[in-house]
Amino acid sequence: MASIGAGGFAPLAPGQGAGWAKLAAAVEAQVPPAEIETIYVFHPIKRAGKEWGTAVVTRKSDDGRLRVYTARYMLVVRGKERGQSKIEVEEVALSPAEVLAQVLQATADRTGDAEPPVEVAPGTWFAD
């Protein structure tokens, strides 16, 4: 039996929900899902009727390193502008996998996020 979260609904899995769906569509427009190596999602922040989410998406480069993309969204979840969003997908680095893991952990530590980023399977984000 699934646990019930706030509002009487089962909590969403990491990377699921309206903001994440919009972000996944923006990522898909820039990075073919078949080329995605990994997706890491940070715990979203909800404050003042808005939700912010960040994902790190990687794909292999020709030389074996990872091309790293930062994908961010801001979604208005309450008020008369509900449903409006801002989406940003940007290629930010070319990195060995070992370095990426260290950077992700350091980012979670620096922001004080109690939960480290969660790896999400590309199939979870993208419909076939």
PDB file of C-alpha atoms in Angstrom:
ATOM      1  CA  MET A   1       0.000   0.000   0.000  1.00  0.00           C
ATOM      2  CA  ALA A   2       1.404   3.403  -0.995  1.00  0.00           C
ATOM      3  CA  SER A   3       1.820   6.039   1.684  1.00  0.00           C
ATOM      4  CA  ILE A   4      -0.372   9.101   1.466  1.00  0.00           C
ATOM      5  CA  GLY A   5       1.244  12.523   1.296  1.00  0.00           C
ATOM      6  CA  ALA A   6      -0.039  16.057   1.755  1.00  0.00           C
ATOM      7  CA  GLY A   7      -3.504  16.660   0.350  1.00  0.00           C
ATOM      8  CA  GLY A   8      -4.434  12.979   0.553  1.00  0.00           C
ATOM      9  CA  PHE A   9      -2.446  11.995  -2.545  1.00  0.00           C
ATOM     10  CA  ALA A  10       0.373   9.484  -2.873  1.00  0.00           C
ATOM     11  CA  PRO A  11       3.702  11.367  -3.167  1.00  0.00           C
ATOM     12  CA  LEU A  12       5.134  11.609  -6.671  1.00  0.00           C
ATOM     13  CA  ALA A  13       8.283   9.718  -7.587  1.00  0.00           C
ATOM     14  CA  PRO A  14      11.443  11.816  -8.060  1.00  0.00           C
ATOM     15  CA  GLY A  15      11.329  13.651 -11.376  1.00  0.00           C
ATOM     16  CA  GLN A  16       7.554  13.265 -11.773  1.00  0.00           C
ATOM     17  CA  GLY A  17       4.926  15.991 -11.894  1.00  0.00           C
ATOM     18  CA  ALA A  18       3.881  18.894 -14.091  1.00  0.00           C
ATOM     19  CA  GLY A  19       7.124  20.884 -13.823  1.00  0.00           C
ATOM     20  CA  TRP A  20       9.276  17.839 -14.496  1.00  0.00           C
ATOM     21  CA  ALA A  21       7.126  16.873 -17.510  1.00  0.00           C
ATOM     22  CA  LYS A  22       7.658  20.312 -19.051  1.00  0.00           C
ATOM     23  CA  LEU A  23      11.367  20.076 -18.322  1.00  0.00           C
ATOM     24  CA  ALA A  24      11.611  16.608 -19.876  1.00  0.00           C
ATOM     25  CA  ALA A  25       9.971  17.912 -23.064  1.00  0.00           C
ATOM     26  CA  ALA A  26      12.515  20.749 -23.239  1.00  0.00           C
ATOM     27  CA  VAL A  27      15.404  18.319 -22.687  1.00  0.00           C
ATOM     28  CA  GLU A  28      14.032  15.998 -25.371  1.00  0.00           C
ATOM     29  CA  ALA A  29      13.983  18.907 -27.846  1.00  0.00           C
ATOM     30  CA  GLN A  30      17.708  19.458 -27.284  1.00  0.00           C
ATOM     31  CA  VAL A  31      19.088  15.997 -26.439  1.00  0.00           C
ATOM     32  CA  PRO A  32      17.762  12.860 -28.171  1.00  0.00           C
ATOM     33  CA  PRO A  33      16.508  10.530 -25.380  1.00  0.00           C
ATOM     34  CA  ALA A  34      18.316   7.548 -26.944  1.00  0.00           C
ATOM     35  CA  GLU A  35      21.644   9.348 -26.374  1.00  0.00           C
ATOM     36  CA  ILE A  36      21.024  10.147 -22.692  1.00  0.00           C
ATOM     37  CA  GLU A  37      23.380   8.357 -20.344  1.00  0.00           C
ATOM     38  CA  THR A  38      22.021   9.514 -16.976  1.00  0.00           C
ATOM     39  CA  ILE A  39      19.490  11.894 -15.445  1.00  0.00           C
ATOM     40  CA  TYR A  40      19.888  13.151 -11.884  1.00  0.00           C
ATOM     41  CA  VAL A  41      17.090  15.162 -10.269  1.00  0.00           C
ATOM     42  CA  PHE A  42      17.456  17.331  -7.213  1.00  0.00           C
ATOM     43  CA  HIS A  43      14.631  17.598  -4.696  1.00  0.00           C
ATOM     44  CA  PRO A  44      12.338  20.420  -5.911  1.00  0.00           C
ATOM     45  CA  ILE A  45      11.923  23.564  -3.843  1.00  0.00           C
ATOM     46  CA  LYS A  46       8.393  24.836  -3.229  1.00  0.00           C
ATOM     47  CA  ARG A  47       7.931  28.342  -1.910  1.00  0.00           C
ATOM     48  CA  ALA A  48       5.494  31.240  -2.330  1.00  0.00           C
ATOM     49  CA  GLY A  49       3.238  29.439  -4.815  1.00  0.00           C
ATOM     50  CA  LYS A  50       6.124  28.418  -7.072  1.00  0.00           C
ATOM     51  CA  GLU A  51       8.147  25.257  -7.570  1.00  0.00           C
ATOM     52  CA  TRP A  52      11.751  25.084  -8.786  1.00  0.00           C
ATOM     53  CA  GLY A  53      13.418  21.923 -10.009  1.00  0.00           C
ATOM     54  CA  THR A  54      16.861  21.106 -11.330  1.00  0.00           C
ATOM     55  CA  ALA A  55      18.108  18.098 -13.244  1.00  0.00           C
ATOM     56  CA  VAL A  56      21.539  17.170 -14.534  1.00  0.00           C
ATOM     57  CA  VAL A  57      21.447  15.225 -17.796  1.00  0.00           C
ATOM     58  CA  THR A  58      24.450  13.535 -19.388  1.00  0.00           C
ATOM     59  CA  ARG A  59      25.257  11.963 -22.721  1.00  0.00           C
ATOM     60  CA  LYS A  60      28.479  10.418 -24.009  1.00  0.00           C
ATOM     61  CA  SER A  61      30.734  12.503 -26.209  1.00  0.00           C
ATOM     62  CA  ASP A  62      32.827  11.065 -29.034  1.00  0.00           C
ATOM     63  CA  ASP A  63      35.881  10.897 -26.752  1.00  0.00           C
ATOM     64  CA  GLY A  64      34.104   8.925 -23.994  1.00  0.00           C
ATOM     65  CA  ARG A  65      33.628  11.809 -21.597  1.00  0.00           C
ATOM     66  CA  LEU A  66      30.180  13.006 -20.574  1.00  0.00           C
ATOM     67  CA  ARG A  67      28.500  16.062 -22.037  1.00  0.00           C
ATOM     68  CA  VAL A  68      26.705  17.590 -19.064  1.00  0.00           C
ATOM     69  CA  TYR A  69      23.489  19.615 -19.282  1.00  0.00           C
ATOM     70  CA  THR A  70      21.773  21.524 -16.519  1.00  0.00           C
ATOM     71  CA  ALA A  71      17.998  21.649 -16.899  1.00  0.00           C
ATOM     72  CA  ARG A  72      15.903  23.904 -14.674  1.00  0.00           C
ATOM     73  CA  TYR A  73      12.273  24.798 -14.348  1.00  0.00           C
ATOM     74  CA  MET A  74      10.150  27.222 -12.380  1.00  0.00           C
ATOM     75  CA  LEU A  75       6.449  26.425 -12.283  1.00  0.00           C
ATOM     76  CA  VAL A  76       3.728  28.606 -10.785  1.00  0.00           C
ATOM     77  CA  VAL A  77       1.592  26.182  -8.755  1.00  0.00           C
ATOM     78  CA  ARG A  78      -0.857  28.636  -7.134  1.00  0.00           C
ATOM     79  CA  GLY A  79      -2.544  31.863  -8.020  1.00  0.00           C
ATOM     80  CA  LYS A  80      -3.915  33.384 -11.188  1.00  0.00           C
ATOM     81  CA  GLU A  81      -0.710  32.577 -13.136  1.00  0.00           C
ATOM     82  CA  ARG A  82      -0.922  28.873 -12.191  1.00  0.00           C
ATOM     83  CA  GLY A  83       0.614  26.598 -14.813  1.00  0.00           C
ATOM     84  CA  GLN A  84       2.986  29.189 -16.245  1.00  0.00           C
ATOM     85  CA  SER A  85       6.605  28.121 -16.301  1.00  0.00           C
ATOM     86  CA  LYS A  86      10.145  29.050 -17.241  1.00  0.00           C
ATOM     87  CA  ILE A  87      12.404  26.328 -18.595  1.00  0.00           C
ATOM     88  CA  GLU A  88      16.152  26.398 -19.221  1.00  0.00           C
ATOM     89  CA  VAL A  89      18.363  23.656 -20.687  1.00  0.00           C
ATOM     90  CA  GLU A  90      22.031  24.454 -21.085  1.00  0.00           C
ATOM     91  CA  GLU A  91      25.125  22.393 -21.923  1.00  0.00           C
ATOM     92  CA  VAL A  92      27.560  23.296 -19.158  1.00  0.00           C
ATOM     93  CA  ALA A  93      30.495  20.866 -19.177  1.00  0.00           C
ATOM     94  CA  LEU A  94      32.472  18.029 -20.678  1.00  0.00           C
ATOM     95  CA  SER A  95      33.582  15.777 -17.838  1.00  0.00           C
ATOM     96  CA  PRO A  96      34.798  12.331 -16.825  1.00  0.00           C
ATOM     97  CA  ALA A  97      32.028  10.399 -14.977  1.00  0.00           C
ATOM     98  CA  GLU A  98      34.033  10.300 -11.723  1.00  0.00           C
ATOM     99  CA  VAL A  99      34.258  14.079 -11.581  1.00  0.00           C
ATOM    100  CA  LEU A 100      30.524  14.461 -12.223  1.00  0.00           C
ATOM    101  CA  ALA A 101      29.668  12.292  -9.198  1.00  0.00           C
ATOM    102  CA  GLN A 102      31.904  14.454  -6.989  1.00  0.00           C
ATOM    103  CA  VAL A 103      30.369  17.681  -8.316  1.00  0.00           C
ATOM    104  CA  LEU A 104      26.807  16.439  -7.745  1.00  0.00           C
ATOM    105  CA  GLN A 105      27.582  15.525  -4.146  1.00  0.00           C
ATOM    106  CA  ALA A 106      29.383  18.824  -3.516  1.00  0.00           C
ATOM    107  CA  THR A 107      26.415  20.735  -4.946  1.00  0.00           C
ATOM    108  CA  ALA A 108      23.973  18.940  -2.630  1.00  0.00           C
ATOM    109  CA  ASP A 109      26.287  19.614   0.330  1.00  0.00           C
ATOM    110  CA  ARG A 110      26.750  23.297  -0.571  1.00  0.00           C
ATOM    111  CA  THR A 111      23.023  23.952  -0.959  1.00  0.00           C
ATOM    112  CA  GLY A 112      22.217  22.180   2.296  1.00  0.00           C
ATOM    113  CA  ASP A 113      19.942  19.729   0.519  1.00  0.00           C
ATOM    114  CA  ALA A 114      19.345  16.858   2.939  1.00  0.00           C
ATOM    115  CA  GLU A 115      18.582  14.563   0.029  1.00  0.00           C
ATOM    116  CA  PRO A 116      21.244  13.962  -2.636  1.00  0.00           C
ATOM    117  CA  PRO A 117      20.164  14.047  -6.280  1.00  0.00           C
ATOM    118  CA  VAL A 118      18.309  10.917  -7.389  1.00  0.00           C
ATOM    119  CA  GLU A 119      19.124   9.073 -10.603  1.00  0.00           C
ATOM    120  CA  VAL A 120      16.051   8.686 -12.824  1.00  0.00           C
ATOM    121  CA  ALA A 121      15.878   6.298 -15.768  1.00  0.00           C
ATOM    122  CA  PRO A 122      15.353   8.032 -19.124  1.00  0.00           C
ATOM    123  CA  GLY A 123      12.345   5.746 -19.731  1.00  0.00           C
ATOM    124  CA  THR A 124      10.686   7.285 -16.670  1.00  0.00           C
ATOM    125  CA  TRP A 125      10.926  10.757 -18.185  1.00  0.00           C
ATOM    126  CA  PHE A 126      10.253  10.108 -21.846  1.00  0.00           C
ATOM    127  CA  ALA A 127       7.253   8.333 -23.352  1.00  0.00           C
ATOM    128  CA  ASP A 128       8.097   5.952 -26.175  1.00  0.00           C
TER     129      ASP A 128
END
